[in-house]
């Protein structure tokens, strides 16, 4: 274990490290969790993984709504007598230590009878006795040990989508039929003549027929329905020759058995159905631990605190009405549009408008739903029901009111427009050609053509290629909704980026200082004063200054919306706005002014921190794509971005969510195929409107808006590689189509001449399938290795984020 990281959570240790039991911890919370595990004889938690824990959180206020019996009951899966069951989503689950501690909750709370972890879904199912413990206590326990559950309005509503498992059942039936028929047909392959085999040959053939029926009638039913639908709509899709080939093989096999001409082609038929369904499952496989269809309810809290006659009560968020007075605590979400009653507030609208820094509000100002309070608790009066708020109005747009299925024709559909009619013409042409010469040969030619040219190879090419690429992208932490998104990615010609949270990194921004230099002692004193503030700018500044430890603070006053006054020893520290500090300059956005012992010292300026390799990513993409940047921020960063990004990048600032959506729509009206990359609710409309919408997030398990893909922010630099691989995937499909076409030309030439018997065609068909699947897998993996070959590390754009500008004071002292 590194001496510079916390024993419990693995985070870097601060200057004021906490030591206990010969271990080092980053905070009192981690130390408390360690003590709790040690006292409960559960210290082996740390044996499964290095620093497996997470910093604990306080749940006393945040989950106080769980004391409301109606709300708590709505979150339970089952409750009867002394038994209750709840399933909670725990985003932090990541290793065997997590599983072990969560499945041993009974040793931490006597009311828990059993707890079971579903690792892929990051859920824990807890069976407990409500007479001994409560849901509120259980959630509090999970928070104290660093496994805070994710509870949102979506959970409270209990709306879940039942997964359709019919394709899985069809695949299982086809596999069962295929395997058993192959086993029973083995003697027929070699034409073995043995007494018992000859005696029971009819019985074995009947058994093969019965085993083939479920596969023919049930497993292949989807192809029959799709074919019929295509015929009714006047479209020729790939399902038509597939369904026709299956039916021909079945009818021909039944005829061969009845006429004692042979065992038929039931094995090939079931093998075809199995491989087709396997390819479909491979293509439609997605990442079950992610949700690509989230809306604002996934972000909203279950309940809020309402003040009635001076008393606080927790109420479900959908029961909020106009005129209600609400108490919003630090880091809590504003659930409805309201008017601020408290003197001041600092509201973070980054997730709704894209504004990077908190906005200061005064009493009487309007607050919009979706903002997050930063600092002390505030009171506000609701002016509109939640359903009529600004945030929920974003979902009133038609783009969210329907299933936004984009009219994208797949590569397989494009090929089938020509392949299907050509195949039918050749099959019936061959039949009529031979019918006047030899009727038996005519039927053999007809069935051989449909069997040998049955487009299984064509139909399997795209699913297996795209399914393989989907898996490769997932390993690189780009999680796509389904394989069809890869085809759409390959066709985009325009990429639009959101700014805040997309090309900017979370956490500390770039900080510069303008004023006289501080001594090391003064830095410690400033850090000591900042340590007690929860304001975002205070936390960022404290992180930068607290490199040499802190000193005791004898007095501390925080004035919300203004600043801090503190005494560190005999030194008076004042930090805050220019007016509060008494600075001889006007306040600008995102500044903290400093005075020591009543004398003005200077000001800290905060700029946004951009992601590593941002310049390289935009430079690489600009060679092929039209690039754009949309931001809800003002134009304060325009000059910096113009120096950083290629000149061809279009930049638009002060963009509302509706502005972003309309801009995407205008590009599409010009024939552009747009990829939108965003991160928050303010981008939800644009993500839904675009041809492909990708949400970038620092943690794939937390909220992200509805989208086609989720990109881990740590792999932002790989974006050009992702797009390159999607284009190469289409090349793989094209090459495999060519290979399949060559196979069909050779096979059909033999079939039409009458020299290719249906039995031989049935043997060749699965061999072509294996060849195609192997080809696309090998070539796809080779392309992925070439695209993601390791490159030398790029310069970190934030290496010099923090600096003092000059040795001489730039501002006069007061």
mmCIF file with all atom_site columns, N, CA, C and O in Angstrom, residues 247-270:
data_model
loop_
_atom_site.group_PDB
_atom_site.id
_atom_site.type_symbol
_atom_site.label_atom_id
_atom_site.label_alt_id
_atom_site.label_comp_id
_atom_site.label_asym_id
_atom_site.label_entity_id
_atom_site.label_seq_id
_atom_site.pdbx_PDB_ins_code
_atom_site.Cartn_x
_atom_site.Cartn_y
_atom_site.Cartn_z
_atom_site.occupancy
_atom_site.B_iso_or_equiv
_atom_site.pdbx_formal_charge
_atom_site.auth_seq_id
_atom_site.auth_comp_id
_atom_site.auth_asym_id
_atom_site.auth_atom_id
_atom_site.pdbx_PDB_model_num
ATOM 1  N N  . UNK A 1 247 ? -38.220 -23.008 -44.893 1.00 0.00 ? 247 UNK A N  1
ATOM 2  C CA . UNK A 1 247 ? -39.426 -23.752 -45.268 1.00 0.00 ? 247 UNK A CA 1
ATOM 3  C C  . UNK A 1 247 ? -39.100 -24.818 -46.314 1.00 0.00 ? 247 UNK A C  1
ATOM 4  O O  . UNK A 1 247 ? -39.579 -25.966 -46.238 1.00 0.00 ? 247 UNK A O  1
ATOM 5  N N  . UNK A 1 248 ? -38.280 -24.457 -47.314 1.00 0.00 ? 248 UNK A N  1
ATOM 6  C CA . UNK A 1 248 ? -37.903 -25.422 -48.354 1.00 0.00 ? 248 UNK A CA 1
ATOM 7  C C  . UNK A 1 248 ? -37.155 -26.603 -47.751 1.00 0.00 ? 248 UNK A C  1
ATOM 8  O O  . UNK A 1 248 ? -37.399 -27.774 -48.099 1.00 0.00 ? 248 UNK A O  1
ATOM 9  N N  . UNK A 1 249 ? -36.224 -26.323 -46.849 1.00 0.00 ? 249 UNK A N  1
ATOM 10 C CA . UNK A 1 249 ? -35.471 -27.415 -46.207 1.00 0.00 ? 249 UNK A CA 1
ATOM 11 C C  . UNK A 1 249 ? -36.400 -28.320 -45.412 1.00 0.00 ? 249 UNK A C  1
ATOM 12 O O  . UNK A 1 249 ? -36.248 -29.544 -45.415 1.00 0.00 ? 249 UNK A O  1
ATOM 13 N N  . UNK A 1 250 ? -37.379 -27.735 -44.710 1.00 0.00 ? 250 UNK A N  1
ATOM 14 C CA . UNK A 1 250 ? -38.295 -28.543 -43.917 1.00 0.00 ? 250 UNK A CA 1
ATOM 15 C C  . UNK A 1 250 ? -39.178 -29.408 -44.820 1.00 0.00 ? 250 UNK A C  1
ATOM 16 O O  . UNK A 1 250 ? -39.314 -30.620 -44.589 1.00 0.00 ? 250 UNK A O  1
ATOM 17 N N  . UNK A 1 251 ? -39.780 -28.798 -45.838 1.00 0.00 ? 251 UNK A N  1
ATOM 18 C CA . UNK A 1 251 ? -40.661 -29.548 -46.747 1.00 0.00 ? 251 UNK A CA 1
ATOM 19 C C  . UNK A 1 251 ? -39.896 -30.637 -47.464 1.00 0.00 ? 251 UNK A C  1
ATOM 20 O O  . UNK A 1 251 ? -40.347 -31.788 -47.581 1.00 0.00 ? 251 UNK A O  1
ATOM 21 N N  . UNK A 1 252 ? -38.693 -30.305 -47.961 1.00 0.00 ? 252 UNK A N  1
ATOM 22 C CA . UNK A 1 252 ? -37.889 -31.295 -48.677 1.00 0.00 ? 252 UNK A CA 1
ATOM 23 C C  . UNK A 1 252 ? -37.489 -32.439 -47.743 1.00 0.00 ? 252 UNK A C  1
ATOM 24 O O  . UNK A 1 252 ? -37.471 -33.617 -48.142 1.00 0.00 ? 252 UNK A O  1
ATOM 25 N N  . UNK A 1 253 ? -37.185 -32.115 -46.496 1.00 0.00 ? 253 UNK A N  1
ATOM 26 C CA . UNK A 1 253 ? -36.785 -33.150 -45.535 1.00 0.00 ? 253 UNK A CA 1
ATOM 27 C C  . UNK A 1 253 ? -37.937 -34.085 -45.224 1.00 0.00 ? 253 UNK A C  1
ATOM 28 O O  . UNK A 1 253 ? -37.765 -35.317 -45.145 1.00 0.00 ? 253 UNK A O  1
ATOM 29 N N  . UNK A 1 254 ? -39.137 -33.521 -45.048 1.00 0.00 ? 254 UNK A N  1
ATOM 30 C CA . UNK A 1 254 ? -40.317 -34.355 -44.789 1.00 0.00 ? 254 UNK A CA 1
ATOM 31 C C  . UNK A 1 254 ? -40.583 -35.271 -45.986 1.00 0.00 ? 254 UNK A C  1
ATOM 32 O O  . UNK A 1 254 ? -40.872 -36.464 -45.831 1.00 0.00 ? 254 UNK A O  1
ATOM 33 N N  . UNK A 1 255 ? -40.464 -34.724 -47.196 1.00 0.00 ? 255 UNK A N  1
ATOM 34 C CA . UNK A 1 255 ? -40.679 -35.529 -48.408 1.00 0.00 ? 255 UNK A CA 1
ATOM 35 C C  . UNK A 1 255 ? -39.658 -36.658 -48.504 1.00 0.00 ? 255 UNK A C  1
ATOM 36 O O  . UNK A 1 255 ? -40.008 -37.806 -48.829 1.00 0.00 ? 255 UNK A O  1
ATOM 37 N N  . UNK A 1 256 ? -38.384 -36.373 -48.228 1.00 0.00 ? 256 UNK A N  1
ATOM 38 C CA . UNK A 1 256 ? -37.348 -37.399 -48.289 1.00 0.00 ? 256 UNK A CA 1
ATOM 39 C C  . UNK A 1 256 ? -37.615 -38.511 -47.295 1.00 0.00 ? 256 UNK A C  1
ATOM 40 O O  . UNK A 1 256 ? -37.397 -39.705 -47.583 1.00 0.00 ? 256 UNK A O  1
ATOM 41 N N  . UNK A 1 257 ? -38.073 -38.155 -46.096 1.00 0.00 ? 257 UNK A N  1
ATOM 42 C CA . UNK A 1 257 ? -38.363 -39.179 -45.090 1.00 0.00 ? 257 UNK A CA 1
ATOM 43 C C  . UNK A 1 257 ? -39.539 -40.042 -45.496 1.00 0.00 ? 257 UNK A C  1
ATOM 44 O O  . UNK A 1 257 ? -39.509 -41.268 -45.370 1.00 0.00 ? 257 UNK A O  1
ATOM 45 N N  . UNK A 1 258 ? -40.616 -39.411 -45.993 1.00 0.00 ? 258 UNK A N  1
ATOM 46 C CA . UNK A 1 258 ? -41.805 -40.169 -46.371 1.00 0.00 ? 258 UNK A CA 1
ATOM 47 C C  . UNK A 1 258 ? -41.528 -41.083 -47.556 1.00 0.00 ? 258 UNK A C  1
ATOM 48 O O  . UNK A 1 258 ? -42.063 -42.195 -47.642 1.00 0.00 ? 258 UNK A O  1
ATOM 49 N N  . UNK A 1 259 ? -40.691 -40.620 -48.471 1.00 0.00 ? 259 UNK A N  1
ATOM 50 C CA . UNK A 1 259 ? -40.366 -41.421 -49.660 1.00 0.00 ? 259 UNK A CA 1
ATOM 51 C C  . UNK A 1 259 ? -39.145 -42.296 -49.455 1.00 0.00 ? 259 UNK A C  1
ATOM 52 O O  . UNK A 1 259 ? -38.684 -42.967 -50.390 1.00 0.00 ? 259 UNK A O  1
ATOM 53 N N  . UNK A 1 260 ? -38.591 -42.259 -48.212 1.00 0.00 ? 260 UNK A N  1
ATOM 54 C CA . UNK A 1 260 ? -37.426 -43.075 -47.853 1.00 0.00 ? 260 UNK A CA 1
ATOM 55 C C  . UNK A 1 260 ? -36.212 -42.773 -48.746 1.00 0.00 ? 260 UNK A C  1
ATOM 56 O O  . UNK A 1 260 ? -35.438 -43.658 -49.105 1.00 0.00 ? 260 UNK A O  1
ATOM 57 N N  . UNK A 1 261 ? -36.065 -41.476 -49.089 1.00 0.00 ? 261 UNK A N  1
ATOM 58 C CA . UNK A 1 261 ? -34.904 -41.069 -49.881 1.00 0.00 ? 261 UNK A CA 1
ATOM 59 C C  . UNK A 1 261 ? -33.704 -40.678 -49.015 1.00 0.00 ? 261 UNK A C  1
ATOM 60 O O  . UNK A 1 261 ? -32.619 -40.457 -49.545 1.00 0.00 ? 261 UNK A O  1
ATOM 61 N N  . UNK A 1 262 ? -33.928 -40.547 -47.715 1.00 0.00 ? 262 UNK A N  1
ATOM 62 C CA . UNK A 1 262 ? -32.833 -40.151 -46.840 1.00 0.00 ? 262 UNK A CA 1
ATOM 63 C C  . UNK A 1 262 ? -33.356 -39.437 -45.598 1.00 0.00 ? 262 UNK A C  1
ATOM 64 O O  . UNK A 1 262 ? -34.577 -39.303 -45.417 1.00 0.00 ? 262 UNK A O  1
ATOM 65 N N  . UNK A 1 263 ? -32.458 -38.983 -44.737 1.00 0.00 ? 263 UNK A N  1
ATOM 66 C CA . UNK A 1 263 ? -32.867 -38.357 -43.471 1.00 0.00 ? 263 UNK A CA 1
ATOM 67 C C  . UNK A 1 263 ? -33.309 -36.908 -43.624 1.00 0.00 ? 263 UNK A C  1
ATOM 68 O O  . UNK A 1 263 ? -33.798 -36.301 -42.670 1.00 0.00 ? 263 UNK A O  1
ATOM 69 N N  . UNK A 1 264 ? -33.133 -36.326 -44.805 1.00 0.00 ? 264 UNK A N  1
ATOM 70 C CA . UNK A 1 264 ? -33.501 -34.919 -44.986 1.00 0.00 ? 264 UNK A CA 1
ATOM 71 C C  . UNK A 1 264 ? -32.423 -33.980 -44.473 1.00 0.00 ? 264 UNK A C  1
ATOM 72 O O  . UNK A 1 264 ? -31.270 -34.372 -44.248 1.00 0.00 ? 264 UNK A O  1
ATOM 73 N N  . UNK A 1 265 ? -32.819 -32.741 -44.277 1.00 0.00 ? 265 UNK A N  1
ATOM 74 C CA . UNK A 1 265 ? -31.862 -31.680 -43.903 1.00 0.00 ? 265 UNK A CA 1
ATOM 75 C C  . UNK A 1 265 ? -32.250 -31.003 -42.587 1.00 0.00 ? 265 UNK A C  1
ATOM 76 O O  . UNK A 1 265 ? -32.014 -29.813 -42.398 1.00 0.00 ? 265 UNK A O  1
ATOM 77 N N  . UNK A 1 266 ? -32.868 -31.801 -41.703 1.00 0.00 ? 266 UNK A N  1
ATOM 78 C CA . UNK A 1 266 ? -33.294 -31.207 -40.437 1.00 0.00 ? 266 UNK A CA 1
ATOM 79 C C  . UNK A 1 266 ? -32.111 -30.674 -39.634 1.00 0.00 ? 266 UNK A C  1
ATOM 80 O O  . UNK A 1 266 ? -32.220 -29.662 -38.938 1.00 0.00 ? 266 UNK A O  1
ATOM 81 N N  . UNK A 1 267 ? -30.963 -31.351 -39.710 1.00 0.00 ? 267 UNK A N  1
ATOM 82 C CA . UNK A 1 267 ? -29.795 -30.895 -38.960 1.00 0.00 ? 267 UNK A CA 1
ATOM 83 C C  . UNK A 1 267 ? -29.307 -29.543 -39.487 1.00 0.00 ? 267 UNK A C  1
ATOM 84 O O  . UNK A 1 267 ? -28.997 -28.631 -38.714 1.00 0.00 ? 267 UNK A O  1
ATOM 85 N N  . UNK A 1 268 ? -29.257 -29.411 -40.803 1.00 0.00 ? 268 UNK A N  1
ATOM 86 C CA . UNK A 1 268 ? -28.835 -28.134 -41.394 1.00 0.00 ? 268 UNK A CA 1
ATOM 87 C C  . UNK A 1 268 ? -29.847 -27.036 -41.096 1.00 0.00 ? 268 UNK A C  1
ATOM 88 O O  . UNK A 1 268 ? -29.474 -25.889 -40.833 1.00 0.00 ? 268 UNK A O  1
ATOM 89 N N  . UNK A 1 269 ? -31.119 -27.367 -41.145 1.00 0.00 ? 269 UNK A N  1
ATOM 90 C CA . UNK A 1 269 ? -32.162 -26.380 -40.867 1.00 0.00 ? 269 UNK A CA 1
ATOM 91 C C  . UNK A 1 269 ? -32.048 -25.856 -39.437 1.00 0.00 ? 269 UNK A C  1
ATOM 92 O O  . UNK A 1 269 ? -32.052 -24.634 -39.193 1.00 0.00 ? 269 UNK A O  1
ATOM 93 N N  . UNK A 1 270 ? -31.935 -26.775 -38.488 1.00 0.00 ? 270 UNK A N  1
ATOM 94 C CA . UNK A 1 270 ? -31.817 -26.347 -37.085 1.00 0.00 ? 270 UNK A CA 1
ATOM 95 C C  . UNK A 1 270 ? -30.498 -25.625 -36.835 1.00 0.00 ? 270 UNK A C  1
ATOM 96 O O  . UNK A 1 270 ? -30.442 -24.678 -36.034 1.00 0.00 ? 270 UNK A O  1
#
